[in-house]
PDB file of C-alpha atoms in Angstrom:
ATOM      1  CA  UNK A  95       9.753   7.249 -11.850  1.00  0.00           C
ATOM      2  CA  UNK A  96       8.469   3.486 -12.729  1.00  0.00           C
ATOM      3  CA  UNK A  97       8.642   0.755 -11.203  1.00  0.00           C
ATOM      4  CA  UNK A  98      10.659  -0.455 -13.786  1.00  0.00           C
ATOM      5  CA  UNK A  99      13.419   1.738 -12.604  1.00  0.00           C
ATOM      6  CA  UNK A 100      13.447  -0.008  -9.371  1.00  0.00           C
ATOM      7  CA  UNK A 101      13.068  -3.478 -10.966  1.00  0.00           C
ATOM      8  CA  UNK A 102      16.698  -2.147 -12.722  1.00  0.00           C
ATOM      9  CA  UNK A 103      18.266  -1.105 -10.309  1.00  0.00           C
ATOM     10  CA  UNK A 104      18.236  -4.534  -7.803  1.00  0.00           C
ATOM     11  CA  UNK A 105      21.138  -6.635  -7.974  1.00  0.00           C
ATOM     12  CA  UNK A 106      18.966  -9.386  -7.357  1.00  0.00           C
ATOM     13  CA  UNK A 107      16.553 -10.130 -10.203  1.00  0.00           C
ATOM     14  CA  UNK A 108      15.536 -13.727 -10.074  1.00  0.00           C
ATOM     15  CA  UNK A 109      11.829 -14.234  -9.452  1.00  0.00           C
ATOM     16  CA  UNK A 110      11.438 -16.714  -6.799  1.00  0.00           C
ATOM     17  CA  UNK A 111       8.805 -19.035  -7.140  1.00  0.00           C
ATOM     18  CA  UNK A 112       7.271 -22.379  -6.179  1.00  0.00           C
ATOM     19  CA  UNK A 113       4.644 -24.552  -7.439  1.00  0.00           C
ATOM     20  CA  UNK A 114       0.828 -24.528  -6.093  1.00  0.00           C
ATOM     21  CA  UNK A 115       1.592 -27.931  -5.420  1.00  0.00           C
ATOM     22  CA  UNK A 116       4.441 -27.529  -3.053  1.00  0.00           C
ATOM     23  CA  UNK A 117       4.298 -27.811   1.007  1.00  0.00           C
ATOM     24  CA  UNK A 118       4.951 -25.128   3.061  1.00  0.00           C
ATOM     25  CA  UNK A 119       7.752 -26.311   4.589  1.00  0.00           C
ATOM     26  CA  UNK A 120       9.410 -26.731   0.759  1.00  0.00           C
ATOM     27  CA  UNK A 121       8.182 -22.742   0.645  1.00  0.00           C
ATOM     28  CA  UNK A 122      10.539 -21.797   3.743  1.00  0.00           C
ATOM     29  CA  UNK A 123      13.276 -23.723   2.390  1.00  0.00           C
ATOM     30  CA  UNK A 124      13.505 -21.872  -0.610  1.00  0.00           C
ATOM     31  CA  UNK A 125      13.053 -18.699   1.047  1.00  0.00           C
ATOM     32  CA  UNK A 126      15.500 -19.437   3.187  1.00  0.00           C
ATOM     33  CA  UNK A 127      17.749 -20.518   0.978  1.00  0.00           C
ATOM     34  CA  UNK A 128      17.535 -17.439  -1.272  1.00  0.00           C
ATOM     35  CA  UNK A 129      17.060 -15.146   1.449  1.00  0.00           C
ATOM     36  CA  UNK A 130      14.109 -13.668   0.526  1.00  0.00           C
ATOM     37  CA  UNK A 131      10.808 -12.636   2.548  1.00  0.00           C
ATOM     38  CA  UNK A 132       8.571 -14.393  -0.024  1.00  0.00           C
ATOM     39  CA  UNK A 133       7.845 -16.335  -2.910  1.00  0.00           C
ATOM     40  CA  UNK A 134       5.611 -16.329  -5.619  1.00  0.00           C
ATOM     41  CA  UNK A 135       3.085 -19.116  -5.780  1.00  0.00           C
ATOM     42  CA  UNK A 136       2.878 -20.475  -9.923  1.00  0.00           C
ATOM     43  CA  UNK A 137       0.364 -22.729 -11.562  1.00  0.00           C
ATOM     44  CA  UNK A 138       2.821 -23.452 -14.615  1.00  0.00           C
ATOM     45  CA  UNK A 139       2.978 -19.745 -15.746  1.00  0.00           C
ATOM     46  CA  UNK A 140       0.029 -18.080 -13.783  1.00  0.00           C
ATOM     47  CA  UNK A 141       0.460 -16.194 -10.601  1.00  0.00           C
ATOM     48  CA  UNK A 142      -1.856 -17.562  -7.777  1.00  0.00           C
ATOM     49  CA  UNK A 143      -0.511 -16.552  -4.858  1.00  0.00           C
ATOM     50  CA  UNK A 144       2.198 -15.351  -2.549  1.00  0.00           C
ATOM     51  CA  UNK A 145       3.672 -16.603   0.219  1.00  0.00           C
ATOM     52  CA  UNK A 146       5.430 -14.064   2.648  1.00  0.00           C
ATOM     53  CA  UNK A 147       7.559 -14.174   6.147  1.00  0.00           C
ATOM     54  CA  UNK A 148       3.946 -12.920   7.398  1.00  0.00           C
ATOM     55  CA  UNK A 149       2.412 -16.100   6.386  1.00  0.00           C
ATOM     56  CA  UNK A 150       5.115 -18.030   7.945  1.00  0.00           C
ATOM     57  CA  UNK A 151       3.949 -16.538  11.244  1.00  0.00           C
ATOM     58  CA  UNK A 152       0.384 -17.108  10.482  1.00  0.00           C
ATOM     59  CA  UNK A 153       1.011 -20.922  10.150  1.00  0.00           C
ATOM     60  CA  UNK A 154       3.313 -21.245  13.516  1.00  0.00           C
ATOM     61  CA  UNK A 155       0.359 -19.038  15.450  1.00  0.00           C
ATOM     62  CA  UNK A 156      -2.062 -21.639  13.911  1.00  0.00           C
ATOM     63  CA  UNK A 157      -0.231 -24.636  14.559  1.00  0.00           C
ATOM     64  CA  UNK A 158      -0.145 -25.730  11.367  1.00  0.00           C
ATOM     65  CA  UNK A 159       1.381 -28.727  10.380  1.00  0.00           C
ATOM     66  CA  UNK A 160       3.926 -27.200   7.642  1.00  0.00           C
ATOM     67  CA  UNK A 161       5.871 -30.691   6.942  1.00  0.00           C
ATOM     68  CA  UNK A 162       2.362 -31.675   5.140  1.00  0.00           C
ATOM     69  CA  UNK A 163       0.237 -28.662   4.501  1.00  0.00           C
ATOM     70  CA  UNK A 164      -0.116 -27.792   0.621  1.00  0.00           C
ATOM     71  CA  UNK A 165       0.979 -23.998   0.214  1.00  0.00           C
ATOM     72  CA  UNK A 166      -2.008 -23.270  -1.719  1.00  0.00           C
ATOM     73  CA  UNK A 167      -4.169 -23.427   1.612  1.00  0.00           C
ATOM     74  CA  UNK A 168      -2.039 -20.814   3.313  1.00  0.00           C
ATOM     75  CA  UNK A 169      -0.925 -18.640   0.590  1.00  0.00           C
ATOM     76  CA  UNK A 170      -2.253 -15.068   0.157  1.00  0.00           C
ATOM     77  CA  UNK A 171      -4.161 -15.535  -2.992  1.00  0.00           C
ATOM     78  CA  UNK A 172      -4.885 -13.395  -6.205  1.00  0.00           C
ATOM     79  CA  UNK A 173      -1.712 -10.898  -4.758  1.00  0.00           C
ATOM     80  CA  UNK A 174      -2.098  -7.523  -6.066  1.00  0.00           C
ATOM     81  CA  UNK A 175      -0.062  -6.826  -8.862  1.00  0.00           C
ATOM     82  CA  UNK A 176       1.329  -3.920 -10.855  1.00  0.00           C
ATOM     83  CA  UNK A 177       2.572  -3.421 -14.167  1.00  0.00           C
ATOM     84  CA  UNK A 178       6.235  -2.335 -14.376  1.00  0.00           C
ATOM     85  CA  UNK A 179       5.081   0.697 -15.923  1.00  0.00           C
ATOM     86  CA  UNK A 180       3.126   2.128 -13.255  1.00  0.00           C
ATOM     87  CA  UNK A 181       4.521   5.046 -11.160  1.00  0.00           C
ATOM     88  CA  UNK A 182       6.254   4.254  -7.863  1.00  0.00           C
ATOM     89  CA  UNK A 183       4.559   6.927  -6.240  1.00  0.00           C
ATOM     90  CA  UNK A 184       1.258   5.477  -6.812  1.00  0.00           C
ATOM     91  CA  UNK A 185       2.657   1.992  -5.792  1.00  0.00           C
ATOM     92  CA  UNK A 186       3.963   3.308  -2.569  1.00  0.00           C
ATOM     93  CA  UNK A 187       0.947   5.228  -1.748  1.00  0.00           C
ATOM     94  CA  UNK A 188      -0.829   1.798  -1.858  1.00  0.00           C
ATOM     95  CA  UNK A 189       1.686  -0.454  -0.615  1.00  0.00           C
ATOM     96  CA  UNK A 190       0.834   1.770   2.457  1.00  0.00           C
ATOM     97  CA  UNK A 191      -2.379   2.038   2.472  1.00  0.00           C
ATOM     98  CA  UNK A 192      -3.113  -2.088   1.859  1.00  0.00           C
ATOM     99  CA  UNK A 193       0.049  -2.876   4.510  1.00  0.00           C
ATOM    100  CA  UNK A 194       1.944  -4.797   1.525  1.00  0.00           C
ATOM    101  CA  UNK A 195       5.821  -5.602   1.815  1.00  0.00           C
ATOM    102  CA  UNK A 196       6.084  -7.245  -1.655  1.00  0.00           C
ATOM    103  CA  UNK A 197       4.380  -6.635  -4.623  1.00  0.00           C
ATOM    104  CA  UNK A 198       4.663  -8.753  -7.766  1.00  0.00           C
ATOM    105  CA  UNK A 199       5.430  -6.955 -10.806  1.00  0.00           C
ATOM    106  CA  UNK A 200       3.999  -7.664 -13.828  1.00  0.00           C
ATOM    107  CA  UNK A 201       4.720  -6.787 -17.673  1.00  0.00           C
ATOM    108  CA  UNK A 202       2.610  -7.703 -20.379  1.00  0.00           C
ATOM    109  CA  UNK A 203       0.419 -10.361 -18.150  1.00  0.00           C
ATOM    110  CA  UNK A 204       3.961 -12.226 -17.257  1.00  0.00           C
ATOM    111  CA  UNK A 205       5.595 -11.502 -13.596  1.00  0.00           C
ATOM    112  CA  UNK A 206       8.890  -9.924 -14.274  1.00  0.00           C
ATOM    113  CA  UNK A 207       9.955  -9.477 -10.643  1.00  0.00           C
ATOM    114  CA  UNK A 208       9.088  -8.781  -7.301  1.00  0.00           C
ATOM    115  CA  UNK A 209       9.646  -5.516  -5.291  1.00  0.00           C
ATOM    116  CA  UNK A 210       9.886  -4.995  -1.665  1.00  0.00           C
ATOM    117  CA  UNK A 211       8.845  -2.059   0.571  1.00  0.00           C
ATOM    118  CA  UNK A 212      12.695  -2.165   1.451  1.00  0.00           C
ATOM    119  CA  UNK A 213      13.459  -1.873  -2.334  1.00  0.00           C
ATOM    120  CA  UNK A 214      11.213   1.575  -2.782  1.00  0.00           C
ATOM    121  CA  UNK A 215      13.195   3.014   0.235  1.00  0.00           C
ATOM    122  CA  UNK A 216      16.702   1.972  -1.217  1.00  0.00           C
ATOM    123  CA  UNK A 217      15.427   4.160  -4.251  1.00  0.00           C
ATOM    124  CA  UNK A 218      14.605   7.110  -2.659  1.00  0.00           C
ATOM    125  CA  UNK A 219      16.893   7.315  -0.157  1.00  0.00           C
ATOM    126  CA  UNK A 220      19.507   9.175  -2.294  1.00  0.00           C
ATOM    127  CA  UNK A 221      16.637  12.023  -3.254  1.00  0.00           C
ATOM    128  CA  UNK A 222      15.836  11.798   0.415  1.00  0.00           C
ATOM    129  CA  UNK A 223      19.141  12.494   1.596  1.00  0.00           C
ATOM    130  CA  UNK A 224      19.684  15.380  -1.103  1.00  0.00           C
ATOM    131  CA  UNK A 225      16.682  16.953   0.179  1.00  0.00           C
ATOM    132  CA  UNK A 226      17.929  16.664   3.852  1.00  0.00           C
ATOM    133  CA  UNK A 227      20.896  18.422   2.649  1.00  0.00           C
ATOM    134  CA  UNK A 228      19.499  21.252   0.724  1.00  0.00           C
ATOM    135  CA  UNK A 229      17.233  22.033   3.676  1.00  0.00           C
ATOM    136  CA  UNK A 230      19.868  22.074   6.391  1.00  0.00           C
TER     137      UNK A 230
END
């Protein structure tokens, strides 16, 4: 099973992004409007960062003025990405080891989607339920 399998099962395949020149406030508004836990930060067509719910909390804890703060100052720079053809078990292991909940997915150097830890769990639930039924 590959990351592409998870992307294919997602109802919402839209890549939600903001410009590297956006403010934190704008990114938070986009996240709220789209009901997502992250936005990719793009410089033209290049992925330069990711901004997540954890980053929002860090901004609050540090007293960052979100209205004027550029997203590039608080985003996670150069996020880890995986190719859509990567095996899910390797990705899941990496997400657990590195404490990553949102993962940009690339194909031929272009961002093609984002998967979350929740997406991975949803993907495996039918298999886990089947295994549980077989055991009991």
